[in-house]
Short mmCIF file of C-alpha atoms in Angstrom, two decimals:
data_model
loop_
_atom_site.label_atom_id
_atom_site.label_comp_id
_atom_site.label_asym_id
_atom_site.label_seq_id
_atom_site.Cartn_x
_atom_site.Cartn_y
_atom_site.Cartn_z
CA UNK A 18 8.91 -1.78 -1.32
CA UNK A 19 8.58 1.02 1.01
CA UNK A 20 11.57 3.03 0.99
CA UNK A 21 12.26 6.67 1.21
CA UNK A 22 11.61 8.99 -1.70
CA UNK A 23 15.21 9.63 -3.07
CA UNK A 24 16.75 12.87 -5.15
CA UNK A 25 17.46 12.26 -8.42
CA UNK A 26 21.47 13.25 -8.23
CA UNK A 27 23.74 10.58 -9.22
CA UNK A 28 25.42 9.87 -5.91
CA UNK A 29 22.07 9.48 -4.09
CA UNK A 30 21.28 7.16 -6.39
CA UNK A 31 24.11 5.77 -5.42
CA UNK A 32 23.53 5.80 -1.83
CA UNK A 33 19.69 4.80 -1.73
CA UNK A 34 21.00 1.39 -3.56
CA UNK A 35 23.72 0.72 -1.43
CA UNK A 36 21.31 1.16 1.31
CA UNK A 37 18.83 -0.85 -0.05
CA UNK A 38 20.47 -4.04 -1.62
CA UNK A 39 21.12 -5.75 1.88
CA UNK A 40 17.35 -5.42 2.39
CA UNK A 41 16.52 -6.12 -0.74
CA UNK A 42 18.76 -9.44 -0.68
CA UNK A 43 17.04 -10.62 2.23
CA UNK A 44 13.41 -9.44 1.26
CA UNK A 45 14.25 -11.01 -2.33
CA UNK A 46 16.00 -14.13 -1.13
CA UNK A 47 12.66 -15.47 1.39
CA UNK A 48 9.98 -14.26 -0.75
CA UNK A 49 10.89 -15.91 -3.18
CA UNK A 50 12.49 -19.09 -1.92
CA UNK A 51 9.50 -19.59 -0.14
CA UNK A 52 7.10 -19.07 -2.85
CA UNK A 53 8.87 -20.42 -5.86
CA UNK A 54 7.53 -23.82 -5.22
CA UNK A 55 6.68 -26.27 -8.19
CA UNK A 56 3.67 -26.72 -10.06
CA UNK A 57 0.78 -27.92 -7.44
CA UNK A 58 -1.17 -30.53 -8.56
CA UNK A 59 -3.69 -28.94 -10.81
CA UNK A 60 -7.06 -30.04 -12.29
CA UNK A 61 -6.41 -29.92 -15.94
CA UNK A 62 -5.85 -33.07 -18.98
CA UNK A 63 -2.31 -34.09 -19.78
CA UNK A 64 -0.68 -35.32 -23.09
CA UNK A 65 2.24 -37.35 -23.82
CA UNK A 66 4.49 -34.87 -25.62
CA UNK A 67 4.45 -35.64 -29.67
CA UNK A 68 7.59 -34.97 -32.50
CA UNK A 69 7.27 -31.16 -32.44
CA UNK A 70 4.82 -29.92 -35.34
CA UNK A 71 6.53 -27.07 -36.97
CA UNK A 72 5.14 -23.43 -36.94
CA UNK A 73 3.01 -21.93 -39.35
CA UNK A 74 4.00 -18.57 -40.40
CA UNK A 75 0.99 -17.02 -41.76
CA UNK A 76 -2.10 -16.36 -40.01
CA UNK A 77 -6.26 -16.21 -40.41
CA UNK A 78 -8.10 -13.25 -39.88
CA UNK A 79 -8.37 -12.26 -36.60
CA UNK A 80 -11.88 -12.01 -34.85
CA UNK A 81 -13.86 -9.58 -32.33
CA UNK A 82 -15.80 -10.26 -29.41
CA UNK A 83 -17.56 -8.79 -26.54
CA UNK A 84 -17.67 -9.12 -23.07
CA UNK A 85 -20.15 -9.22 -20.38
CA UNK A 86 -21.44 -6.84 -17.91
CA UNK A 87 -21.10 -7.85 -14.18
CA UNK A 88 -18.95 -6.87 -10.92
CA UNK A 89 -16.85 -9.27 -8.87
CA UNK A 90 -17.68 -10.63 -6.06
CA UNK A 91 -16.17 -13.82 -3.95
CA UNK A 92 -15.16 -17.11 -4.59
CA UNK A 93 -19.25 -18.14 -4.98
CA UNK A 94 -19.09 -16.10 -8.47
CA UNK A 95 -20.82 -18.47 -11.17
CA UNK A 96 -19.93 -19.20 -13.98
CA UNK A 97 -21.93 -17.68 -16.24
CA UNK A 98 -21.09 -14.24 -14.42
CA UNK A 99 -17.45 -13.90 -15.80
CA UNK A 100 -16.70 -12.23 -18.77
CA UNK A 101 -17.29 -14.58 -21.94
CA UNK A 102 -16.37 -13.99 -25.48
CA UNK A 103 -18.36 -13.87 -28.22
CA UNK A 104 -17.53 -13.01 -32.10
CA UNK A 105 -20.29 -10.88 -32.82
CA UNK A 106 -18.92 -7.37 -31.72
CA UNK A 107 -17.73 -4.99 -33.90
CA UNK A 108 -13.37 -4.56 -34.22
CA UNK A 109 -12.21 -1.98 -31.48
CA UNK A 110 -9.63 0.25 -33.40
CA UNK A 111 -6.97 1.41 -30.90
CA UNK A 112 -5.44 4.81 -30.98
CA UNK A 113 -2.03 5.35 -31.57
CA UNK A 114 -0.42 6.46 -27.80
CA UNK A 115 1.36 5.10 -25.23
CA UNK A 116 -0.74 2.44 -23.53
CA UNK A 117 1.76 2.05 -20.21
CA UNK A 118 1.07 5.68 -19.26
CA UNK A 119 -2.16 6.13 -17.30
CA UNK A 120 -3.73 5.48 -14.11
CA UNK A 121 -6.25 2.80 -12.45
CA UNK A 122 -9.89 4.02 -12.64
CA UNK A 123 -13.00 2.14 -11.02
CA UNK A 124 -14.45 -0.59 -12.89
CA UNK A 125 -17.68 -2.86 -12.59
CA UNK A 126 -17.28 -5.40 -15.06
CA UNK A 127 -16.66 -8.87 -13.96
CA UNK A 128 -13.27 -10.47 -13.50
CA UNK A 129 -12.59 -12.26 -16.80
CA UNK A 130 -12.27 -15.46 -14.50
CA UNK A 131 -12.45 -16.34 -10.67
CA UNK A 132 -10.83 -19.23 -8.70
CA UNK A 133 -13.83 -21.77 -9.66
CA UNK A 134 -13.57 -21.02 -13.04
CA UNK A 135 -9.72 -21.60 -13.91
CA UNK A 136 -8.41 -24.57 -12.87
CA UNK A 137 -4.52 -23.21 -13.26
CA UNK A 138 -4.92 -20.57 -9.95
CA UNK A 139 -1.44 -21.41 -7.98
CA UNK A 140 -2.86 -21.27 -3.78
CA UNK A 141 0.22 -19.12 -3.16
CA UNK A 142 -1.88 -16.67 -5.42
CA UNK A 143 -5.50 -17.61 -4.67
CA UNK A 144 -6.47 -14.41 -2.79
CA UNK A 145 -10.33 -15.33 -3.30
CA UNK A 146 -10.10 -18.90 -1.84
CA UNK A 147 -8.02 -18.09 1.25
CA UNK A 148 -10.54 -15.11 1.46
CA UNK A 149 -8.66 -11.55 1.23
CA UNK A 150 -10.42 -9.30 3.56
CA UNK A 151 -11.23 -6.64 0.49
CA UNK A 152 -12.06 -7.96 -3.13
CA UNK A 153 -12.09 -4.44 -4.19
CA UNK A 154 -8.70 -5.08 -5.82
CA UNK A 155 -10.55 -6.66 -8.91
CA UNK A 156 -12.54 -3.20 -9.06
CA UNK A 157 -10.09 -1.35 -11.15
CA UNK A 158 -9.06 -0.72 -14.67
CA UNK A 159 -6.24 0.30 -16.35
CA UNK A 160 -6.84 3.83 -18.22
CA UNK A 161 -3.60 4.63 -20.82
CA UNK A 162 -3.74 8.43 -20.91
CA UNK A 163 -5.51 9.51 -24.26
CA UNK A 164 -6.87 6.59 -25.30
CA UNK A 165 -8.26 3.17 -24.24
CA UNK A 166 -7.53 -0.31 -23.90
CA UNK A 167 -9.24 -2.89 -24.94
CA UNK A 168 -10.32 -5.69 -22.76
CA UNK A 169 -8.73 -8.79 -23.59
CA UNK A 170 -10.23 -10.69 -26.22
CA UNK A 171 -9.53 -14.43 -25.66
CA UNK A 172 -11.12 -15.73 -28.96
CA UNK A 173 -9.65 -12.85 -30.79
CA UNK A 174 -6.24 -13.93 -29.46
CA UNK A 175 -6.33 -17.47 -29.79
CA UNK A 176 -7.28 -16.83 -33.64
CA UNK A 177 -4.01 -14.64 -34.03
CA UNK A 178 -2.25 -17.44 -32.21
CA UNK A 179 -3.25 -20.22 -34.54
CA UNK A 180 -0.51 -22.11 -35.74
CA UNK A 181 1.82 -19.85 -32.98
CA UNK A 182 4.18 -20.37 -29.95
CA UNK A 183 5.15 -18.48 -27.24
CA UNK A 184 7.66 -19.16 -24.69
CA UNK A 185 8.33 -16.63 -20.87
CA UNK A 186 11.17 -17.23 -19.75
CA UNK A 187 12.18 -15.68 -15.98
CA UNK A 188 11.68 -16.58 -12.36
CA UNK A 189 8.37 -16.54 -10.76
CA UNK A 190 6.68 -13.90 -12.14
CA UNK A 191 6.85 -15.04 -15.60
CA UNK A 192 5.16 -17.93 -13.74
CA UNK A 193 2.47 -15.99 -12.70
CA UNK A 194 2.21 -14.27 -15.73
CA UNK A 195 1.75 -17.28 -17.41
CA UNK A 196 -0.94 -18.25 -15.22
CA UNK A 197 -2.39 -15.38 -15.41
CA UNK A 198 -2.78 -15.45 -19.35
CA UNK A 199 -4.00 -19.41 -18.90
CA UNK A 200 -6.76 -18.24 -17.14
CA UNK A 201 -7.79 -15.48 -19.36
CA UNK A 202 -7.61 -17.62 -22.25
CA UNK A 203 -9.81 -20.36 -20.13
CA UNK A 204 -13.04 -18.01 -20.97
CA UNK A 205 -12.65 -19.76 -24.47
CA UNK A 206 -10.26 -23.15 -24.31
CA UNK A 207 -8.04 -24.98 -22.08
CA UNK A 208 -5.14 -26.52 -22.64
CA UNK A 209 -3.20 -29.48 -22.31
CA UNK A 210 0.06 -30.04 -20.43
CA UNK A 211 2.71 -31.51 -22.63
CA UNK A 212 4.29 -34.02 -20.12
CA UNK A 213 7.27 -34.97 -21.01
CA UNK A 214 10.60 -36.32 -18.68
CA UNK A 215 11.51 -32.61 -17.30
CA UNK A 216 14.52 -31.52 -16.27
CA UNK A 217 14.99 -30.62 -12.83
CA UNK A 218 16.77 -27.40 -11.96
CA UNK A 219 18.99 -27.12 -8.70
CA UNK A 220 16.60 -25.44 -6.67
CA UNK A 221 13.92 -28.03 -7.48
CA UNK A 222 11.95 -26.77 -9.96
CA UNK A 223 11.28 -28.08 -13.47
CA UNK A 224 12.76 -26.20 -16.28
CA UNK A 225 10.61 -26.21 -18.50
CA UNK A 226 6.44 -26.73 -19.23
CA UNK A 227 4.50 -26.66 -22.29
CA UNK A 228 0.85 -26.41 -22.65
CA UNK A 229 -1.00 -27.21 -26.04
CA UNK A 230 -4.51 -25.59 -27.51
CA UNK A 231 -5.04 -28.72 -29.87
CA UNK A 232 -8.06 -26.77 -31.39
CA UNK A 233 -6.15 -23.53 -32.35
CA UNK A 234 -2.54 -25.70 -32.73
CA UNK A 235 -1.05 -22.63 -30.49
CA UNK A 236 1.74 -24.09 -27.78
CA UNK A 237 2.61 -21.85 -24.46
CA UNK A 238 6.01 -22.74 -22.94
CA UNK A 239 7.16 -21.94 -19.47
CA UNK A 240 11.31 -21.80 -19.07
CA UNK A 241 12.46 -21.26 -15.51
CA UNK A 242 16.25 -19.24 -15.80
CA UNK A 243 16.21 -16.43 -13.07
CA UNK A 244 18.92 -14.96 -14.42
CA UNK A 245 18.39 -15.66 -17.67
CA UNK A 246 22.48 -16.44 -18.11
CA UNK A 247 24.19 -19.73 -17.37
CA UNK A 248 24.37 -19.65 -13.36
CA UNK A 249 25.24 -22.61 -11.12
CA UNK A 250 24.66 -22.72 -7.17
CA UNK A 251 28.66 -22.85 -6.55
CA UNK A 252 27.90 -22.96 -3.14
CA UNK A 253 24.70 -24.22 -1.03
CA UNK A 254 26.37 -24.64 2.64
CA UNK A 255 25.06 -21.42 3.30
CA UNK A 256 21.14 -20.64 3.59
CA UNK A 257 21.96 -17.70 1.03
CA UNK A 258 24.03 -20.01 -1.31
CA UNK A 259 26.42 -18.74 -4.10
CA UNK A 260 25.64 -18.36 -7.39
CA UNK A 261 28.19 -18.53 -10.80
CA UNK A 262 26.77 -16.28 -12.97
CA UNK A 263 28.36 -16.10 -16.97
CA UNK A 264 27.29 -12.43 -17.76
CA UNK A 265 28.22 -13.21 -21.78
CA UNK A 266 26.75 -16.69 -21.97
CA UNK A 267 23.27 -16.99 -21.99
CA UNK A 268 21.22 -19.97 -20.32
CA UNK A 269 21.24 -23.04 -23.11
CA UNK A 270 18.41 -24.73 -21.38
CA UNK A 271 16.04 -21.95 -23.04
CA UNK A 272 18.38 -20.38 -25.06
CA UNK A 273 19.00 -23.10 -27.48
CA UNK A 274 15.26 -23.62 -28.23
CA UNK A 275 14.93 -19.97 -29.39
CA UNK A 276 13.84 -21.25 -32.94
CA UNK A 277 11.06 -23.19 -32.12
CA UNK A 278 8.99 -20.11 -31.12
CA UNK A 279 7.22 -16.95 -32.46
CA UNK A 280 6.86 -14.88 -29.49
CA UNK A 281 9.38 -14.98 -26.58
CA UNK A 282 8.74 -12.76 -23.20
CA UNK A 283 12.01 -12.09 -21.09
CA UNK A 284 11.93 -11.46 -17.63
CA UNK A 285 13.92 -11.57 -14.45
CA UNK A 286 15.41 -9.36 -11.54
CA UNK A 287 14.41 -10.27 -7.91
CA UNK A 288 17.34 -13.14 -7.94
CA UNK A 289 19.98 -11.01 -9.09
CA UNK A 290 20.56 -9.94 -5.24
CA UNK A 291 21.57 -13.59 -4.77
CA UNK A 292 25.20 -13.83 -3.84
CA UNK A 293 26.47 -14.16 -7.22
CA UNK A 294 30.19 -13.96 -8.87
CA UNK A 295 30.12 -12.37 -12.07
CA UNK A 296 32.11 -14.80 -14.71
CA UNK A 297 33.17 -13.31 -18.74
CA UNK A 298 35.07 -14.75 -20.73
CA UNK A 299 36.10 -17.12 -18.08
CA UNK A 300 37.35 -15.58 -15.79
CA UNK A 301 35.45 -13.99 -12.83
CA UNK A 302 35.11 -9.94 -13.29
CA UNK A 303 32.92 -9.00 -9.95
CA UNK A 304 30.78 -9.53 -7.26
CA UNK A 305 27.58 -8.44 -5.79
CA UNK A 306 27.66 -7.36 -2.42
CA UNK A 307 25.98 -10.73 -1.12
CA UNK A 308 28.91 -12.64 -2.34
CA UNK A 309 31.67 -11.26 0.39
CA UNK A 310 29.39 -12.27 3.05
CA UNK A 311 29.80 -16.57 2.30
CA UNK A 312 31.98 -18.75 2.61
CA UNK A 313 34.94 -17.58 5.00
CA UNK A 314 34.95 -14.39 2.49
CA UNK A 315 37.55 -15.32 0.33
CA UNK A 316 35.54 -13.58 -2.32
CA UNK A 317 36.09 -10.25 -0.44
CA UNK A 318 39.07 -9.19 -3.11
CA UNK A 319 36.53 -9.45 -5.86
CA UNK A 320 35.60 -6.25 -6.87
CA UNK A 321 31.57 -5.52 -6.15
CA UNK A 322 29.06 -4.46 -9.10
CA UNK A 323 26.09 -3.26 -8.91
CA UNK A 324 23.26 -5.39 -9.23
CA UNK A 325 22.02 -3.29 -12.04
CA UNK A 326 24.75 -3.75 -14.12
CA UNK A 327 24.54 -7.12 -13.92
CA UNK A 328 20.77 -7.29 -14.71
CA UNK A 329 21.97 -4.87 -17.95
CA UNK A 330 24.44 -7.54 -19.23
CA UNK A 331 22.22 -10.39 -18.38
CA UNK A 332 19.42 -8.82 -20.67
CA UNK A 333 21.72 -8.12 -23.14
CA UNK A 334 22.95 -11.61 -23.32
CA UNK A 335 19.98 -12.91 -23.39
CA UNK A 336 18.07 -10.55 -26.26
CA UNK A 337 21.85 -11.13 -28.36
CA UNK A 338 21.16 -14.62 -27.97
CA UNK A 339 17.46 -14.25 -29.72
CA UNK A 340 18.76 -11.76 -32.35
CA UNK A 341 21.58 -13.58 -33.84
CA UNK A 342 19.81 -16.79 -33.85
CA UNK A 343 19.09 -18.15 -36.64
CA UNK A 344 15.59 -19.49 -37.99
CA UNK A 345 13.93 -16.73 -35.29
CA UNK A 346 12.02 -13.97 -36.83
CA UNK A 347 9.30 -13.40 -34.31
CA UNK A 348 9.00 -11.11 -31.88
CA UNK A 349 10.83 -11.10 -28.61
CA UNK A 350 9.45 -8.63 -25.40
CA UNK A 351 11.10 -7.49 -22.43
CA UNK A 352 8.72 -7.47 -19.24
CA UNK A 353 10.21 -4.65 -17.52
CA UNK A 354 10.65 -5.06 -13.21
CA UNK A 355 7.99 -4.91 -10.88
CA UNK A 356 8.01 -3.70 -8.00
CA UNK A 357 7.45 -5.33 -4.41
CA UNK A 358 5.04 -3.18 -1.74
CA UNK A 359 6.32 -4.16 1.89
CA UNK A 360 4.76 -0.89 4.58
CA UNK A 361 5.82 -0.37 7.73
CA UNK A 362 8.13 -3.13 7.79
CA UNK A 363 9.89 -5.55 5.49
CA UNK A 364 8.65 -9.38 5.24
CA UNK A 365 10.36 -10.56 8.49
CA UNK A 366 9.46 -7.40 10.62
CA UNK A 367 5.91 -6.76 10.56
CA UNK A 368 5.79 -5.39 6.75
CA UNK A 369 2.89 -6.00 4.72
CA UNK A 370 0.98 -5.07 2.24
CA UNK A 371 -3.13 -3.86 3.42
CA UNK A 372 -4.11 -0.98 1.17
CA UNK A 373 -7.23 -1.34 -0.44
CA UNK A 374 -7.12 1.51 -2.73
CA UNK A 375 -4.30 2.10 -6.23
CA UNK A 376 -2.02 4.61 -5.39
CA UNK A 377 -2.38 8.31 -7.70
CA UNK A 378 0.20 8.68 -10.15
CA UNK A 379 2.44 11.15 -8.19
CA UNK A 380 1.40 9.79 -4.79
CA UNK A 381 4.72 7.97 -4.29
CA UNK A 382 8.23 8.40 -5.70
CA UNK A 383 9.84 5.35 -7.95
CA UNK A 384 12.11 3.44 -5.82
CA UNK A 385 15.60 3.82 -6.68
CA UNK A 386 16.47 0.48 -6.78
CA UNK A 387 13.55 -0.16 -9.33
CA UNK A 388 14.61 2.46 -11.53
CA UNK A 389 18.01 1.32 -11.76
CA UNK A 390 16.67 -1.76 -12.87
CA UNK A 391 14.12 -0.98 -15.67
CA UNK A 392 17.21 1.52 -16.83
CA UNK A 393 19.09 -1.45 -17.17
CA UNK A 394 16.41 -3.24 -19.45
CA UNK A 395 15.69 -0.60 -21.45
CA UNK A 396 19.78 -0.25 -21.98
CA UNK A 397 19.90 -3.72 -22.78
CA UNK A 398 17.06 -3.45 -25.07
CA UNK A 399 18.67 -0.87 -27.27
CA UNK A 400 21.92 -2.03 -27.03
CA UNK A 401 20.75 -4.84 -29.12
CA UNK A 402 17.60 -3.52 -31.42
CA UNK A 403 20.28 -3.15 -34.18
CA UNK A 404 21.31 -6.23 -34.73
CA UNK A 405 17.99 -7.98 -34.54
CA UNK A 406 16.60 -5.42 -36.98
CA UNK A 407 19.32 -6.84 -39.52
CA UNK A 408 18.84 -10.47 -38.38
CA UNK A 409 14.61 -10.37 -39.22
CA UNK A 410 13.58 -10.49 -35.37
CA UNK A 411 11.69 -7.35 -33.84
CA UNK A 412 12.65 -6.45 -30.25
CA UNK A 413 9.76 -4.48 -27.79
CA UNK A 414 9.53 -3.50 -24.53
CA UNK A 415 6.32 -4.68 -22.12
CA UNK A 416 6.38 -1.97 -19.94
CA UNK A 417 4.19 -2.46 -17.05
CA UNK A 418 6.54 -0.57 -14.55
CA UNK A 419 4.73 2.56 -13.87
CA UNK A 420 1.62 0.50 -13.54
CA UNK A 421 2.18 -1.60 -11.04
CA UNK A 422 4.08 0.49 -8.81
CA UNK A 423 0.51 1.92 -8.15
CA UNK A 424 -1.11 -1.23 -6.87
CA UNK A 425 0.05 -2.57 -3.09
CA UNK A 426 -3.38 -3.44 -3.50
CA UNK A 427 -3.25 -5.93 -5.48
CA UNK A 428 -0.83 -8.55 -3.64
CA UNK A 429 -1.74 -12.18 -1.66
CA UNK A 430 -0.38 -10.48 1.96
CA UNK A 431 -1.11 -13.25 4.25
CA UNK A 432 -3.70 -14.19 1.86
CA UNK A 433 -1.76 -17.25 -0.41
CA UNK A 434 -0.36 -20.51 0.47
CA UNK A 435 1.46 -23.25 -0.15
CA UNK A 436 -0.01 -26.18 -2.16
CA UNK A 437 -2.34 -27.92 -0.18
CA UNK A 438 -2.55 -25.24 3.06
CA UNK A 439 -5.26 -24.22 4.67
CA UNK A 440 -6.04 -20.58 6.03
CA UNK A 441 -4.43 -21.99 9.45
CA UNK A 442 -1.91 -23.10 7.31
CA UNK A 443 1.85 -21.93 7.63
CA UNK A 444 2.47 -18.72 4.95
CA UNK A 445 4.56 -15.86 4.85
CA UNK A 446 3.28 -12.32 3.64
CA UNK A 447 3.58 -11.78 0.25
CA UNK A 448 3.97 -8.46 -1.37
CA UNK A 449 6.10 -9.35 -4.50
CA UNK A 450 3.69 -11.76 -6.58
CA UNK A 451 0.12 -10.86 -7.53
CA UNK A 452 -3.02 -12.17 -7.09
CA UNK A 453 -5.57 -13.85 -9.41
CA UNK A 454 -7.25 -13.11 -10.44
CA UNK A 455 -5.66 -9.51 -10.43
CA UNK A 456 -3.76 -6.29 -11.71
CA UNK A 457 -1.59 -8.86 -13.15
CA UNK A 458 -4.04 -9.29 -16.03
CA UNK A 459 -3.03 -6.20 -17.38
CA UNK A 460 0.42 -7.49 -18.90
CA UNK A 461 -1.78 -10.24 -20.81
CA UNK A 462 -3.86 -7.35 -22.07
CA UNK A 463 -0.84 -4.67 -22.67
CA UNK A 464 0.82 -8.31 -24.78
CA UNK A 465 -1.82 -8.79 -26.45
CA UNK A 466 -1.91 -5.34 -28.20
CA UNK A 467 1.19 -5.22 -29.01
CA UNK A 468 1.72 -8.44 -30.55
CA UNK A 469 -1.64 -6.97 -32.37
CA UNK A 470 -0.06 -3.71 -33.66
CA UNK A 471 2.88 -5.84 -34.68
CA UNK A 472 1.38 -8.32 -36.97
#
């Protein structure tokens, strides 16, 4: 988002949010109503879902492997020209520091997949098929300061997975996320999709997907809950709608599957500028400042919240819900906000999103609005770290913030479409989601070391 570099003082804080959340409303609300679509069609097996196989709790040795050397080029790049694993490499030992503290460097290795060689590549994200001017966005690495990272190792992780199951739960980033980590993990096997009867959600999508590695016995699950809290669309006469949001009640369509998995990545905070009433304990407790602008604004009385403290509760809700559950000891991560990178505009006035380059760590001040949020998160996290450490489960933070604020470069523009468009086909630019492949590799790679460093 390209906003105005704000003082750190509480009440402009204060100010540069009010400002912002009617633009961010509308920025958030077409974005992503126009790119959450379902699912396309894609290329891959399916299975009949089966009685679920319970969870091993142990797991093998985990293996090394190497990548190969080559740099990324266009949607012609073969097959054999995109990083592979092998288990032949020595172990990479990773210093102790903090991995989400760095900055983007150049880098010449190959993409660890391109658009022919995953089959799970959404078109709203395909940059390289709808042919993005500048490929250079593949030509960077993520460099924590004081150490390194390792480049994901998709054998290595499917080994640790064995026996495993993971669940993201969110909007549609955790989407792409998920795709993202399909497509890594495609170097090595691909999965099948676990088709069951799915439940529908009000805005048309399905709530849930699974996707099986029958080899390794690992499962991936896909929840769609936005908010991550029970919310129902109270009101759809209006093009913004109305959204019911219970603050204290988390979303039982994930929530109450929380057993059933090892790993579980939260997510979530581009719908919370929905209109939304803010419901605990039954009763309604506040509004966003969306809500007063629906119906004939009988919600006007209500008093307004910020967004952030919503997004704090919702989070905490949500990670309470994991924690006191019981049968869970894995390990549940927060995915902390990332931000959008409209210039010179926002979507629906000439914005969009050109750079080539990574920004320099300094180049640009944090947007307000994004700060408020991952403050939120981080609130939430510890708010509820004690009672999980009594309960058995572990609580982390994926913190991929600071990162990504430094990469406008690495969005579809005008460069992604819907299922089944062409290049002449209708779009909108797109600086919120990421392409791939994509920058957005790096929270596979920052997930996978930590779930490493956890074991």
């Amino acid at each position: 988002m390209n906003m105005k570099p704000q003082k750190n003082s509480p009440s402009s804080r204060k100010l540069s949010v009010a400002v912002a959340t009617p633009i961010l409303v509308l920025l958030a609300l077409a974005v992503l109503s126009l790119y959450d679509f379902n699912f396309a069609a894609d290329s891959y097996q399916y299975i009949r879902r089966a009685s679920s196989a319970s969870s091993s709790t142990s797991s093998p040795p985990i293996t090394t492997s190497s990548s190969s050397s080559a740099s990324p080029t266009n949607s012609s790049v073969p097959a054999s020209r995109v990083n592979s694993s092998s288990s032949t490499s020595p172990a990479t030992t990773v210093e102790a520091c903090d991995q989400t503290r760095g900055q983007w460097v150049p880098d010449d290795e190959a993409p660890y997949y391109t658009n022919l060689t995953c089959p799970f590549i959404d078109d709203l994200q395909n940059c390289m098929k709808f042919g993005k001017p500048s490929l250079d966005f593949m030509r960077w690495r993520w460099q924590p300061d004081g150490c390194d990272l390792p480049r994901f190792d998709a054998a290595r992780f499917l080994d640790a997975m064995r026996g495993k199951s993971m669940a993201f739960v969110g909007d549609s980033l955790a989407r792409n996320h998920i795709k993202s980590l399909l497509c890594i993990l495609s170097q090595v096997a691909q999965p099948v999709e676990v088709v069951t009867t799915a439940e529908i959600d009000v805005t048309g999508r399905p709530v849930r997907r699974d996707f099986h590695y029958g080899s390794h016995g690992f499962n991936v699950s896909l929840f769609w809950s936005p908010f991550l809290v029970k919310a129902n669309l109270s009101d759809s006469a209006h093009g913004l709608g109305l959204w019911d949001m219970h603050l204290d009640t988390p979303d039982p369509r994930w929530a109450a599957h929380v057993a059933e998995f090892d790993y579980i990545v939260l997510s979530g905070t581009n719908w919370f500028f929905r209109p939304s009433l803010y419901h605990e304990g039954g009763r309604v407790v506040g509004r966003n400042g969306g809500a007063a602008a629906t119906g004939d604004g009988v919600h006007g009385a209500t008093p307004e919240m910020p967004v952030s403290g919503a997004v704090r509760a919702a989070f905490r809700t949500a990670l309470g819900a994991i924690a006191a559950r019981e049968g869970f000891r894995g390990k549940a991560l927060v995915r902390t906000v990332t931000p959008a990178h409209f210039e010179n505009g926002e979507w629906n006035t000439g914005g969009d999103c050109v750079r080539t380059r990574p920004l320099r760590r300094g180049e640009r001040d944090r947007d307000a609005v994004v700060a408020e949020f991952r403050a939120a998160q981080v609130d939430a996290l510890r708010d509820t770290a004690a009672m999980s450490q009594r309960n058995g489960a572990e609580l982390r933070l994926l913190d991929i913030t600071e990162a990504m604020e430094l990469r406008p470069d690495g969005h579809p523009s005008r460069y992604g479409h819907p299922p089944g468009g062409s290049v002449e086909g209708s779009f909108v630019i797109d600086c919120l989601h990421w392409c791939l492949p994509g920058p957005i590799d790096l929270w596979s790679e920052l997930l996978f070391q930590m779930l490493l460093d956890h074991q």
